[in-house]
PDB file of C-alpha atoms in Angstrom:
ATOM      1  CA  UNK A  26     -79.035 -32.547 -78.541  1.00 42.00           C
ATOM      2  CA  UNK A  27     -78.355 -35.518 -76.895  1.00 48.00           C
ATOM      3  CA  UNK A  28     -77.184 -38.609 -78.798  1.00 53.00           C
ATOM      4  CA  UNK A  29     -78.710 -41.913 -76.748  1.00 56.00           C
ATOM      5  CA  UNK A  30     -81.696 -40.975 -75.302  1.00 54.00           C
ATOM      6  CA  UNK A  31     -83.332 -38.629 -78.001  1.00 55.00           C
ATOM      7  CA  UNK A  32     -82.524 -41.322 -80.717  1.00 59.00           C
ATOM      8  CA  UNK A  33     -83.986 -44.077 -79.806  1.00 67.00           C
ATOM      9  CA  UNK A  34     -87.715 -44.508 -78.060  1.00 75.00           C
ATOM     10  CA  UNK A  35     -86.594 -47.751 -75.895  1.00 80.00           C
ATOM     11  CA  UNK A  36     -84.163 -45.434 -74.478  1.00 80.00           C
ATOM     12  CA  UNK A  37     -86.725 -43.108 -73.482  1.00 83.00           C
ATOM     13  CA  UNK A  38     -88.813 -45.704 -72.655  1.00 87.00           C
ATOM     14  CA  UNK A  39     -86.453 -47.032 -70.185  1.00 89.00           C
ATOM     15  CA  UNK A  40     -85.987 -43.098 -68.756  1.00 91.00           C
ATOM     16  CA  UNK A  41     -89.313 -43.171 -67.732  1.00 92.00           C
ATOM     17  CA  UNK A  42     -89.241 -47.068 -66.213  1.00 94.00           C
ATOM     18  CA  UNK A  43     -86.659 -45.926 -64.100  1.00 94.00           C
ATOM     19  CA  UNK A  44     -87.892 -42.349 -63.412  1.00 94.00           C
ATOM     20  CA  UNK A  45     -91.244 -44.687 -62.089  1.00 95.00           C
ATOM     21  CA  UNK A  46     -89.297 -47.202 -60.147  1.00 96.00           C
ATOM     22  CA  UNK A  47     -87.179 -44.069 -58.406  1.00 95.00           C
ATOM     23  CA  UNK A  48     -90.170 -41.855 -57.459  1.00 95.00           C
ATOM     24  CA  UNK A  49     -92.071 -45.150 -56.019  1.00 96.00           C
ATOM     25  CA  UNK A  50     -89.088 -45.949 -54.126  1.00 95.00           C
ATOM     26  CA  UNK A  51     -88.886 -42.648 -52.780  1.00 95.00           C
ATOM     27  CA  UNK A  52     -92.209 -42.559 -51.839  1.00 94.00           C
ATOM     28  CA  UNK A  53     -91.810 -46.148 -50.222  1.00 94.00           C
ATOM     29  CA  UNK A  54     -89.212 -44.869 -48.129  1.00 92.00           C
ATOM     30  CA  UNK A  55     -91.098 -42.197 -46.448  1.00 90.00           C
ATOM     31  CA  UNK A  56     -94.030 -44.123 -46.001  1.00 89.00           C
ATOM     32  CA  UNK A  57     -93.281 -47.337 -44.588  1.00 88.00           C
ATOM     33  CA  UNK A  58     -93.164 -48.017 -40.963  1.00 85.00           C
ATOM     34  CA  UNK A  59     -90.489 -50.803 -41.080  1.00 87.00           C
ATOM     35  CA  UNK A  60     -87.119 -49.564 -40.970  1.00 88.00           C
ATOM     36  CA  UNK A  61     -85.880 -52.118 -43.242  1.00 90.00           C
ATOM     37  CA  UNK A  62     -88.458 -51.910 -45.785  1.00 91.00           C
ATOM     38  CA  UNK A  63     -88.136 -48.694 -46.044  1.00 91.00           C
ATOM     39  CA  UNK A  64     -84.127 -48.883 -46.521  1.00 93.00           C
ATOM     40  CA  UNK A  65     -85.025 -51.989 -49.265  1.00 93.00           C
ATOM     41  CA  UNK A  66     -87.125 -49.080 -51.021  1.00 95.00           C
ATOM     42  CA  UNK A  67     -84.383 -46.567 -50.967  1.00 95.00           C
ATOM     43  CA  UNK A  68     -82.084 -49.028 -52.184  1.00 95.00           C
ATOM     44  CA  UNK A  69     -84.550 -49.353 -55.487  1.00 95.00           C
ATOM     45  CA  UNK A  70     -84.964 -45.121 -55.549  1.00 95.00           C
ATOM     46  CA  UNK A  71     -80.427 -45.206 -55.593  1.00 95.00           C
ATOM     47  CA  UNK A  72     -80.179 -48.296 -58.575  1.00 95.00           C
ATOM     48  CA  UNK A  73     -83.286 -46.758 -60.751  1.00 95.00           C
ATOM     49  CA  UNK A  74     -81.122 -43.015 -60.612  1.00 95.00           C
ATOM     50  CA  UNK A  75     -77.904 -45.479 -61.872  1.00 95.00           C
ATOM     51  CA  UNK A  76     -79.947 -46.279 -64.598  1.00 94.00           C
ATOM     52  CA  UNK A  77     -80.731 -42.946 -65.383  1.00 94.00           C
ATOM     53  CA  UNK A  78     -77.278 -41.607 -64.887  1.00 93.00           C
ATOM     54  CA  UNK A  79     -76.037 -44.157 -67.924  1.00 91.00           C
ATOM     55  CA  UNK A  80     -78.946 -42.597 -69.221  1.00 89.00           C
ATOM     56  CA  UNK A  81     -77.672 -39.475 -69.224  1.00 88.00           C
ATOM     57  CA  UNK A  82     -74.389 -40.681 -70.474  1.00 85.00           C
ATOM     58  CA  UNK A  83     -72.414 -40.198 -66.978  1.00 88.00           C
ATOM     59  CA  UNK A  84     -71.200 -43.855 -66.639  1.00 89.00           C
ATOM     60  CA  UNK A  85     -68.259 -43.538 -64.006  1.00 91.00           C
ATOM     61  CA  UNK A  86     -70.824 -42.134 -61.924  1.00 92.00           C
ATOM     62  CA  UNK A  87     -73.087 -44.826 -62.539  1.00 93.00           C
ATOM     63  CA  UNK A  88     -70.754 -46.928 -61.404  1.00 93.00           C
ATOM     64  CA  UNK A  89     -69.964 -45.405 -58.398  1.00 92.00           C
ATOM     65  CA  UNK A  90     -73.496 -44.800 -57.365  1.00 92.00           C
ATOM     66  CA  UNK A  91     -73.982 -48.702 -57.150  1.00 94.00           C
ATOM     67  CA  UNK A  92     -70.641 -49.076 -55.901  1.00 92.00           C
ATOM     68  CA  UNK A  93     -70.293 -46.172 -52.872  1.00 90.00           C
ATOM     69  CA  UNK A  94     -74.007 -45.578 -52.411  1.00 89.00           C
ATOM     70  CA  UNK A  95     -76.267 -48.818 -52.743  1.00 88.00           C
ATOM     71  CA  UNK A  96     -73.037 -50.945 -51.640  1.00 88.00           C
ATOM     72  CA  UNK A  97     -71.381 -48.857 -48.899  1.00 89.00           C
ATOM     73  CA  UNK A  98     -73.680 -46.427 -47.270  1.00 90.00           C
ATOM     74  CA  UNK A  99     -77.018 -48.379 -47.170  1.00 90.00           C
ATOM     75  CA  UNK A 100     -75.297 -51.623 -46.509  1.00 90.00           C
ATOM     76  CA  UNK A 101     -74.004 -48.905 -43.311  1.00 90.00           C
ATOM     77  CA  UNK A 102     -77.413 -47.822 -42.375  1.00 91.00           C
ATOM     78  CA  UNK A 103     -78.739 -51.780 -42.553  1.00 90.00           C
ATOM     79  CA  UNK A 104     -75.929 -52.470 -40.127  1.00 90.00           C
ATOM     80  CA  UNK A 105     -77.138 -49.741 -37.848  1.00 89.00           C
ATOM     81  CA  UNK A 106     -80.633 -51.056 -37.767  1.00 88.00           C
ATOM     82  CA  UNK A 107     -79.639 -54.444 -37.129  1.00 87.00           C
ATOM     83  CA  UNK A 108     -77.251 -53.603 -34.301  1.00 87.00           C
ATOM     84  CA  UNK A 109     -80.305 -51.539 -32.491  1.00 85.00           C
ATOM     85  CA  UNK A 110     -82.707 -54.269 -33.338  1.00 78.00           C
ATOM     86  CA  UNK A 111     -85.082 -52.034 -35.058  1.00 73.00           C
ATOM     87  CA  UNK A 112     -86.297 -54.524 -37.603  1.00 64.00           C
ATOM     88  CA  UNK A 113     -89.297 -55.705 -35.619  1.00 67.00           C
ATOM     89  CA  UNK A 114     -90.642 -52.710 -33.136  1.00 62.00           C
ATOM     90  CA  UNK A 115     -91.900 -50.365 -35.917  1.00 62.00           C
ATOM     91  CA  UNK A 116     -94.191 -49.083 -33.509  1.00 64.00           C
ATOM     92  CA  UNK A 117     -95.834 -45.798 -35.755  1.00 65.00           C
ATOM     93  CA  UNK A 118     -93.411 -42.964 -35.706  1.00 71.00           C
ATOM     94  CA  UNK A 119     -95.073 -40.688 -38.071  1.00 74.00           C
ATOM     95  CA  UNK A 120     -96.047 -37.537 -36.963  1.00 75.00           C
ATOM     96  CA  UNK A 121     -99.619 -36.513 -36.670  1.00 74.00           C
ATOM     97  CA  UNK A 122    -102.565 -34.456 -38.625  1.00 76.00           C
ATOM     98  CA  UNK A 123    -101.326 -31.081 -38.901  1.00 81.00           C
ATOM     99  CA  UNK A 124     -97.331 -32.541 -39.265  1.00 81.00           C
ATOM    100  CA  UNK A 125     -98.255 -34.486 -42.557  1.00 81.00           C
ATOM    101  CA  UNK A 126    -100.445 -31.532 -44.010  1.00 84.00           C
ATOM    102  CA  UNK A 127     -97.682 -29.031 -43.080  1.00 84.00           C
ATOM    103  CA  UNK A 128     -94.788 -31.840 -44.713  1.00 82.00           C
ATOM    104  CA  UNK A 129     -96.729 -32.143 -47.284  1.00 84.00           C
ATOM    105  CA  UNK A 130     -97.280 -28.139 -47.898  1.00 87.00           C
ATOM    106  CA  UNK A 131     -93.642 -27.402 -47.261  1.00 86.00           C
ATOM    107  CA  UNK A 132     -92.338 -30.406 -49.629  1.00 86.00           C
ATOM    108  CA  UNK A 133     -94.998 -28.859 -52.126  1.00 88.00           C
ATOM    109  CA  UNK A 134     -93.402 -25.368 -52.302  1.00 88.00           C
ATOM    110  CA  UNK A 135     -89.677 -26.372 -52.070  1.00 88.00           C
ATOM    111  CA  UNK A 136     -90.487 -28.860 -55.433  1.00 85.00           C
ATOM    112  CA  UNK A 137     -92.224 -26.415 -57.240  1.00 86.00           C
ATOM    113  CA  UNK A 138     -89.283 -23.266 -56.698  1.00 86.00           C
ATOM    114  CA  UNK A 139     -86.717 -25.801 -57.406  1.00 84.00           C
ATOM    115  CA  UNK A 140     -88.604 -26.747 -60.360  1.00 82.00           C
ATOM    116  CA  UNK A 141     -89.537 -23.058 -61.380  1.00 82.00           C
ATOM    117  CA  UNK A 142     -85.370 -22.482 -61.251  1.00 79.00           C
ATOM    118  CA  UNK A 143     -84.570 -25.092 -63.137  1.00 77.00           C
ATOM    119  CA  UNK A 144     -87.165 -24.155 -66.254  1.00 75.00           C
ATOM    120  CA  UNK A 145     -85.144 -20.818 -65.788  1.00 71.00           C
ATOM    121  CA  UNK A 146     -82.203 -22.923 -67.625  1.00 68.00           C
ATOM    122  CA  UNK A 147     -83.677 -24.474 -70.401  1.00 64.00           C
ATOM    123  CA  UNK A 148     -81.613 -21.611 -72.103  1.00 61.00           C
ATOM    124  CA  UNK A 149     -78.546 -23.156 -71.002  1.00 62.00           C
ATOM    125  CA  UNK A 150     -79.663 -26.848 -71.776  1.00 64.00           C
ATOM    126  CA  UNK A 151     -80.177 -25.772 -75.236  1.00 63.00           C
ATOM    127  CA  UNK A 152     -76.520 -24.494 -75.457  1.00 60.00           C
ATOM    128  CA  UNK A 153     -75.842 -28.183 -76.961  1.00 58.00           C
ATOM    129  CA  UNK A 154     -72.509 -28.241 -75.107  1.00 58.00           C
ATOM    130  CA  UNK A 155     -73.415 -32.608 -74.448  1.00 59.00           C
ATOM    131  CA  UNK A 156     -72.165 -33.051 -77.875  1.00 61.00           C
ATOM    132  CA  UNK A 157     -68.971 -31.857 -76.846  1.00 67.00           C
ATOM    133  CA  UNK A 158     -69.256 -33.958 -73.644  1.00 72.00           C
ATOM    134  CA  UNK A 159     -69.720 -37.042 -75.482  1.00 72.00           C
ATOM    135  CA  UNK A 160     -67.108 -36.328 -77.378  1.00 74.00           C
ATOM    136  CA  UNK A 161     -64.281 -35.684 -74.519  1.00 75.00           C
ATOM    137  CA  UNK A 162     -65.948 -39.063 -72.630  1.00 75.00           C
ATOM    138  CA  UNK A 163     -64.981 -40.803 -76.438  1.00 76.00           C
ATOM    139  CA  UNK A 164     -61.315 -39.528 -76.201  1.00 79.00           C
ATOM    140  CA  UNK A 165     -60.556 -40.207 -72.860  1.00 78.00           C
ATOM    141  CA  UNK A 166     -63.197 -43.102 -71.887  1.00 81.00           C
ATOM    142  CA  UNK A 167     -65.650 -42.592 -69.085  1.00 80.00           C
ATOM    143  CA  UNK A 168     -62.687 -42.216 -66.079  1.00 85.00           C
ATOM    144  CA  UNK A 169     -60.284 -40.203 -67.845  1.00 84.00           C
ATOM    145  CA  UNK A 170     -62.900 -37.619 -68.735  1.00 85.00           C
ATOM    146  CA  UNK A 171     -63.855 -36.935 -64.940  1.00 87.00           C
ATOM    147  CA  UNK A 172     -60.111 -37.689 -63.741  1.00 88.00           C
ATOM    148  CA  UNK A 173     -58.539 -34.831 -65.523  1.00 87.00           C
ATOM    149  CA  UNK A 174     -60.877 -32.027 -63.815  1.00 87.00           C
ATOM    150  CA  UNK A 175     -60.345 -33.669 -60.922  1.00 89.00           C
ATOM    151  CA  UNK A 176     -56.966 -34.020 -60.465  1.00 91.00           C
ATOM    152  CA  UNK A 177     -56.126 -30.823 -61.985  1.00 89.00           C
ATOM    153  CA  UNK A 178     -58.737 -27.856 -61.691  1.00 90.00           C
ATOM    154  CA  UNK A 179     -60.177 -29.890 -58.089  1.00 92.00           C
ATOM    155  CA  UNK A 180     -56.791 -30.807 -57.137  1.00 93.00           C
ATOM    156  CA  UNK A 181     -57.309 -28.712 -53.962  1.00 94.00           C
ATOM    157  CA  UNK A 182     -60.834 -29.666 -52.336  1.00 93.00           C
ATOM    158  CA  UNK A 183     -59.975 -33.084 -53.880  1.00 93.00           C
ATOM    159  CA  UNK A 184     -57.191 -33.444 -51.088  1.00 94.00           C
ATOM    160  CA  UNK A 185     -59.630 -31.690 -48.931  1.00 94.00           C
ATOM    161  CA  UNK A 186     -62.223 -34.067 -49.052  1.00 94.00           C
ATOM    162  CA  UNK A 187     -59.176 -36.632 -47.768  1.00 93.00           C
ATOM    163  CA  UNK A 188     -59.061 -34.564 -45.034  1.00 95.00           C
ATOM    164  CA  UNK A 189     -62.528 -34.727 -44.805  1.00 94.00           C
ATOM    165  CA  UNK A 190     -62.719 -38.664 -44.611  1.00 93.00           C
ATOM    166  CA  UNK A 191     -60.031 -38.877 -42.117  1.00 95.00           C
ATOM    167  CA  UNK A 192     -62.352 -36.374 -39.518  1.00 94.00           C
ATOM    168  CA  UNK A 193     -65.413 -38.611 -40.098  1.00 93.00           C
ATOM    169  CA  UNK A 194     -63.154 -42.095 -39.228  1.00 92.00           C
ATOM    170  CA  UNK A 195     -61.933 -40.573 -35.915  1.00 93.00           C
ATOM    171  CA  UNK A 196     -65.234 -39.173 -35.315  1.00 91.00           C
ATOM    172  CA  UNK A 197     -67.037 -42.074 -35.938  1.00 90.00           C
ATOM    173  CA  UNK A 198     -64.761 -44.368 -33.867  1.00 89.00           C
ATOM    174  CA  UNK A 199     -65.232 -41.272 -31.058  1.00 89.00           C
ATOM    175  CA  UNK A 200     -68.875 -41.436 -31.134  1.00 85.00           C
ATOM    176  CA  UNK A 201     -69.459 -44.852 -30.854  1.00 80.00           C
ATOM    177  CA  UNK A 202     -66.885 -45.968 -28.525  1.00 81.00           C
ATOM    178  CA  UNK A 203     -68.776 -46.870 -25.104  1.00 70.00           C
ATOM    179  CA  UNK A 204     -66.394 -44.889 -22.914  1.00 64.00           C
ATOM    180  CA  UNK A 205     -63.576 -42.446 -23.596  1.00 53.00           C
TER     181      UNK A 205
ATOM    182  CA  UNK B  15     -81.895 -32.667 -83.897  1.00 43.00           C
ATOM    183  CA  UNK B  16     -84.342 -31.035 -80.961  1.00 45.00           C
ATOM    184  CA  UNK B  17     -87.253 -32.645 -82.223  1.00 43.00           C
ATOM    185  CA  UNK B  18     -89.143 -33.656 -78.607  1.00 44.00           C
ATOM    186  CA  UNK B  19     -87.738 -31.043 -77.090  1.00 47.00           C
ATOM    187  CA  UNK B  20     -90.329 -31.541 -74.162  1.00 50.00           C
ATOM    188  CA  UNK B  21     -89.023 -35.115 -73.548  1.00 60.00           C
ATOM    189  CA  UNK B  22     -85.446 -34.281 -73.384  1.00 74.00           C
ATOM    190  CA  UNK B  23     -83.936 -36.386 -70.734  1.00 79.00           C
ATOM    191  CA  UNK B  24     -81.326 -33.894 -69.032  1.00 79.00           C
ATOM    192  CA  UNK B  25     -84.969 -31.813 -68.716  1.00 80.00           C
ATOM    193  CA  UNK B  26     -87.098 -34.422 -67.317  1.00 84.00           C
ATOM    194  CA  UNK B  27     -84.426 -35.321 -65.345  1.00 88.00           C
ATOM    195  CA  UNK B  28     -84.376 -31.701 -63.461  1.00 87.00           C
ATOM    196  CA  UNK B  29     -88.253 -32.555 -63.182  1.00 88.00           C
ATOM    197  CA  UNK B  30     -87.760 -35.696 -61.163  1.00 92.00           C
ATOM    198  CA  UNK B  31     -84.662 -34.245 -59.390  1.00 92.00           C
ATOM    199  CA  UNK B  32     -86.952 -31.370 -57.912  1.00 91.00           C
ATOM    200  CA  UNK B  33     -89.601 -34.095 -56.847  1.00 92.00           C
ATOM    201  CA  UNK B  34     -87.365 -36.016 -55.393  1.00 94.00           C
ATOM    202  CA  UNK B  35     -85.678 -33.732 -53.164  1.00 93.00           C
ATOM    203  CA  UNK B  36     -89.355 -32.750 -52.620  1.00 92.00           C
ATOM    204  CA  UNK B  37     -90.391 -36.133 -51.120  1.00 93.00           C
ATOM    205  CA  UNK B  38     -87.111 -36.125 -49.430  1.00 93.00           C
ATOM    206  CA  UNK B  39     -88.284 -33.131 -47.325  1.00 91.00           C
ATOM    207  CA  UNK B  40     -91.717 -34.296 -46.689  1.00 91.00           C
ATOM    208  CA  UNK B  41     -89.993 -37.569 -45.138  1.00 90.00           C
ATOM    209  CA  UNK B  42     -87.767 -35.349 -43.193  1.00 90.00           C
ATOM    210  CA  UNK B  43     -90.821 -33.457 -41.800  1.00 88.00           C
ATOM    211  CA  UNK B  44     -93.154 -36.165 -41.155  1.00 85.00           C
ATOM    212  CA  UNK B  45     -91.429 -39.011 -40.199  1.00 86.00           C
ATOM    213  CA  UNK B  46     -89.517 -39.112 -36.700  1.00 85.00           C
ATOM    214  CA  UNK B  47     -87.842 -42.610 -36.598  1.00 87.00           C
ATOM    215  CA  UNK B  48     -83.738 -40.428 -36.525  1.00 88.00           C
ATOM    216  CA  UNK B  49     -82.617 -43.799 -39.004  1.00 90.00           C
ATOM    217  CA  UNK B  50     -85.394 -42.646 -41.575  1.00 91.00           C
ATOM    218  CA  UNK B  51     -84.419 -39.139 -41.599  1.00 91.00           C
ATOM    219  CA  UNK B  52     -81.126 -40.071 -42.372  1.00 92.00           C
ATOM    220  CA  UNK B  53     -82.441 -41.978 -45.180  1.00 93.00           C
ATOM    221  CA  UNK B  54     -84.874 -38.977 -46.163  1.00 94.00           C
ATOM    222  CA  UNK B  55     -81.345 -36.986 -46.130  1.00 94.00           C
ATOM    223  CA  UNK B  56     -79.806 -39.130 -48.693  1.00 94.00           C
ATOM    224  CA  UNK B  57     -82.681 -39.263 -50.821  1.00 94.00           C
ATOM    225  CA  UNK B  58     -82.235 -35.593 -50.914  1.00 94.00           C
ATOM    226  CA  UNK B  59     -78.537 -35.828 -51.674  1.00 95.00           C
ATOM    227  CA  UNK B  60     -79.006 -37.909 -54.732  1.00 95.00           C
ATOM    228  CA  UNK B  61     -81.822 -35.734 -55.652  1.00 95.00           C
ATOM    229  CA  UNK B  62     -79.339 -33.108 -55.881  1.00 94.00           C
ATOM    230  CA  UNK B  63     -76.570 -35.524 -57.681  1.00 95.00           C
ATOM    231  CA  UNK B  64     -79.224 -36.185 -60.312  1.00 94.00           C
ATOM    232  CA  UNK B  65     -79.441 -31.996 -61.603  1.00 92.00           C
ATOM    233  CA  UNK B  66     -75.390 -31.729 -61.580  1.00 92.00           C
ATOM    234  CA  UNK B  67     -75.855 -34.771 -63.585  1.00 91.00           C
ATOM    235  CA  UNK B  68     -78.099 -33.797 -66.050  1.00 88.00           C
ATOM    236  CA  UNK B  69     -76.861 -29.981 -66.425  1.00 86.00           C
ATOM    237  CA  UNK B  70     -73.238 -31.183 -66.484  1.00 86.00           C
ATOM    238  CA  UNK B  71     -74.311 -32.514 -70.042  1.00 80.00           C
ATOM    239  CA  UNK B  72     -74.710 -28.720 -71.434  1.00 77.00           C
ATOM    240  CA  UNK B  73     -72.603 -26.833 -69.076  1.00 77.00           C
ATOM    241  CA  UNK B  74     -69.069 -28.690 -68.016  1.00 78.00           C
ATOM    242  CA  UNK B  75     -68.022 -32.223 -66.796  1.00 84.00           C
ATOM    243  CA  UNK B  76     -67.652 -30.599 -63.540  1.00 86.00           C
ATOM    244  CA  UNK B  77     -71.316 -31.192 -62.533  1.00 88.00           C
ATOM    245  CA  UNK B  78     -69.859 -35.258 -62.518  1.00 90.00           C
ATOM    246  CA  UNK B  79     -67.017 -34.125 -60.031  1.00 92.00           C
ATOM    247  CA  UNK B  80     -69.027 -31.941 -57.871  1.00 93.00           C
ATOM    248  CA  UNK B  81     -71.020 -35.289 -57.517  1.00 94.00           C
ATOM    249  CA  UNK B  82     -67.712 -37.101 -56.337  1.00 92.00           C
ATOM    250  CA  UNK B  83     -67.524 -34.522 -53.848  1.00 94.00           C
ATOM    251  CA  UNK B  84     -70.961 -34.685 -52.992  1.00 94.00           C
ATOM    252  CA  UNK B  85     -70.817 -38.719 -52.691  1.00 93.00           C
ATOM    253  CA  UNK B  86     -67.539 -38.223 -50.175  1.00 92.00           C
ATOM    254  CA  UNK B  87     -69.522 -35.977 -48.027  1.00 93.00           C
ATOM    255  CA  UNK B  88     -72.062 -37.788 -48.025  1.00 92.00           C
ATOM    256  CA  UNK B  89     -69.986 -41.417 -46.805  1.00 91.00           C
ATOM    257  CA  UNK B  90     -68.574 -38.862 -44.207  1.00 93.00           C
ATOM    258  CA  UNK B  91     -72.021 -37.444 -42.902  1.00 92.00           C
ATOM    259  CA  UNK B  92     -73.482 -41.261 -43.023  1.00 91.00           C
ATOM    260  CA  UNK B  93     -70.431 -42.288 -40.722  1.00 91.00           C
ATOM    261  CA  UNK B  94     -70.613 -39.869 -37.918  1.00 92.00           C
ATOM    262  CA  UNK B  95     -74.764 -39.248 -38.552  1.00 91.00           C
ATOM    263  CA  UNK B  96     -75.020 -43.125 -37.429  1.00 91.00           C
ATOM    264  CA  UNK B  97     -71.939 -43.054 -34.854  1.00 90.00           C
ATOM    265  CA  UNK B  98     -74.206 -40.373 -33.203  1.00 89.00           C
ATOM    266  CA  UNK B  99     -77.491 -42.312 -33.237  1.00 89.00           C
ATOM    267  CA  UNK B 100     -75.881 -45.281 -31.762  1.00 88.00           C
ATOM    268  CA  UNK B 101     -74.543 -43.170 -29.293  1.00 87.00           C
ATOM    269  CA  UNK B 102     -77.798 -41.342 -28.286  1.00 86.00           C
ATOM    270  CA  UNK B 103     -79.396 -45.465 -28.498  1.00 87.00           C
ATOM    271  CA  UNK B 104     -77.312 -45.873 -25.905  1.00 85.00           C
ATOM    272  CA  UNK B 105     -78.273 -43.142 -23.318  1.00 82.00           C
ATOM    273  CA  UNK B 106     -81.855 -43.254 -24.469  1.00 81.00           C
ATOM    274  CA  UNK B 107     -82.961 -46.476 -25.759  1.00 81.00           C
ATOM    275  CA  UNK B 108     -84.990 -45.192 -28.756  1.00 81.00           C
ATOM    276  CA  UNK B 109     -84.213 -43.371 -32.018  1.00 81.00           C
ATOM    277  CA  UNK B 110     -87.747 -42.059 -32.164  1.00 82.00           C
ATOM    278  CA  UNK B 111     -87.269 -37.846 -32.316  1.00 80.00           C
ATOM    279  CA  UNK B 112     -89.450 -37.012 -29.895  1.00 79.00           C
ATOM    280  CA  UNK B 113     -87.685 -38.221 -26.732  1.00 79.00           C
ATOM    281  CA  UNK B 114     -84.976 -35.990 -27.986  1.00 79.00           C
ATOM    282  CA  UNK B 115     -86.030 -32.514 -26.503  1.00 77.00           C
ATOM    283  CA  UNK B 116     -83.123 -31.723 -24.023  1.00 77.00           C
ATOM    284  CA  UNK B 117     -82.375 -29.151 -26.433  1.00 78.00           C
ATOM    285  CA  UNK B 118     -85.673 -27.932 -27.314  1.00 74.00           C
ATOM    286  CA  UNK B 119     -87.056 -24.304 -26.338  1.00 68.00           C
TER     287      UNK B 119
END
């Protein structure tokens, strides 16, 4: 079905180095005490799933994931951090016994229905409609083949979401202004 | 042309979508440090970026706009989420959850 990934074994040899490197970041974000370290961890878990997505042939989003996600919003939350000087207290702030056995219980289900629904689609994943995809991202290269849906079918919550972005700003500056 | 068709990547990638989000919910539950939660919150986000991803391959491109959407919201959330932590640093001088019960029953 697909035309990268299936055809060549590096390819899916790389999948599963980055597949690794995103579930160990993950699981170094949860688990480290240091606020930083665990923000350097999440930062691997975001570039591994850019890998993946030019993986999966989705290159604009690729390139926004580094861009927007690992370069805007982290580089926010690292701010953050720094400005409450939280870099050095990590004093423990995981929850006790029954917390991590229920967290862990609860995390257990919610993976497995998720997963359960998604085997429910191999039907559709076997529709072979990424042939055509490939074939739209060819004529109209990896922006023009997202841009067109966007600006035409999305046109509406696309001007929404500038909406959107103009609420958070004010809200933001709102929040963290010391007195109103 | 389906000749692995237990190692196709769109697949696996559903797989490691659904653990993701699942680690992203055990971080949510466990962990109490509000900063990390955030964190555990995007984790989830992408987890859910991944699927559109990899089912926007066999259904439509739209799965790649609904993650532009997704990717706004998420800026948005990240903006006022932290504007509201610094805020609450300021009246309470931790981020730890568990100073936070004014609103608890």
């Amino acid at each position: 079905m697909n035309d990268l990934v299936t055809n060549f074994p590096l390819a899916q040899l790389l999948w599963w180095l980055f597949a690794a490197l995103a579930v160990g970041g993950a699981l170094g974000t949860i688990t480290r005490r240091n606020p930083v370290a665990s923000l350097l961890f999440l930062v691997l878990t975001f570039f591994s799933l850019a890998a993946i997505y030019v993986l999966l042939g989705a290159h604009f989003i690729a390139a926004v994931q580094v861009i927007v996600y690992a370069g805007a919003i982290l580089v926010l939350f690292l701010f953050v951090i720094m400005l409450l000087n939280l870099g050095h207290d990590y004093a423990s702030d995981l929850r006790g016994g029954l917390w991590i056995v229920a967290a862990f219980g609860a995390a257990g289900l919610i993976g497995f229905a998720i997963w359960r629904a998604f085997r429910t689609t191999n039907a559709v994943l076997e529709t072979g409609a990424g042939v055509h995809l490939d074939a739209q991202v060819d004529t109209l290269n990896a922006v023009g083949a997202i841009a067109q849906p966007l600006f035409q079918r999305f046109l509406v919550p696309f001007e929404l979401t500038s909406i959107l972005l103009l609420i958070a700003i004010i809200g933001a500056v709102l929040l963290a202004k010391r007195r109103v | 042309m389906n000749t692995l068709p237990q190692l196709d990547p769109a697949r696996l990638s559903l797989g490691l979508a659904a653990l993701l989000f699942a680690i992203g919910v055990a971080g949510v539950l466990f962990r109490r440090n509000a900063i990390v939660l955030f964190m555990c919150i995007e984790l989830m986000l992408n987890a859910v970026n991944l699927a559109f991803v990899a089912l926007s391959r066999s259904i439509d491109i739209s799965g790649q706009v609904f993650v532009f959407f997704v990717m706004t919201v998420a800026a948005a959330e990240a903006a006022v989420g932290l504007a509201l932590v610094i805020a609450i640093f300021r009246h309470a001088e931790t981020v730890d959850m568990k100073h936070f019960t004014l609103l608890r029953w």
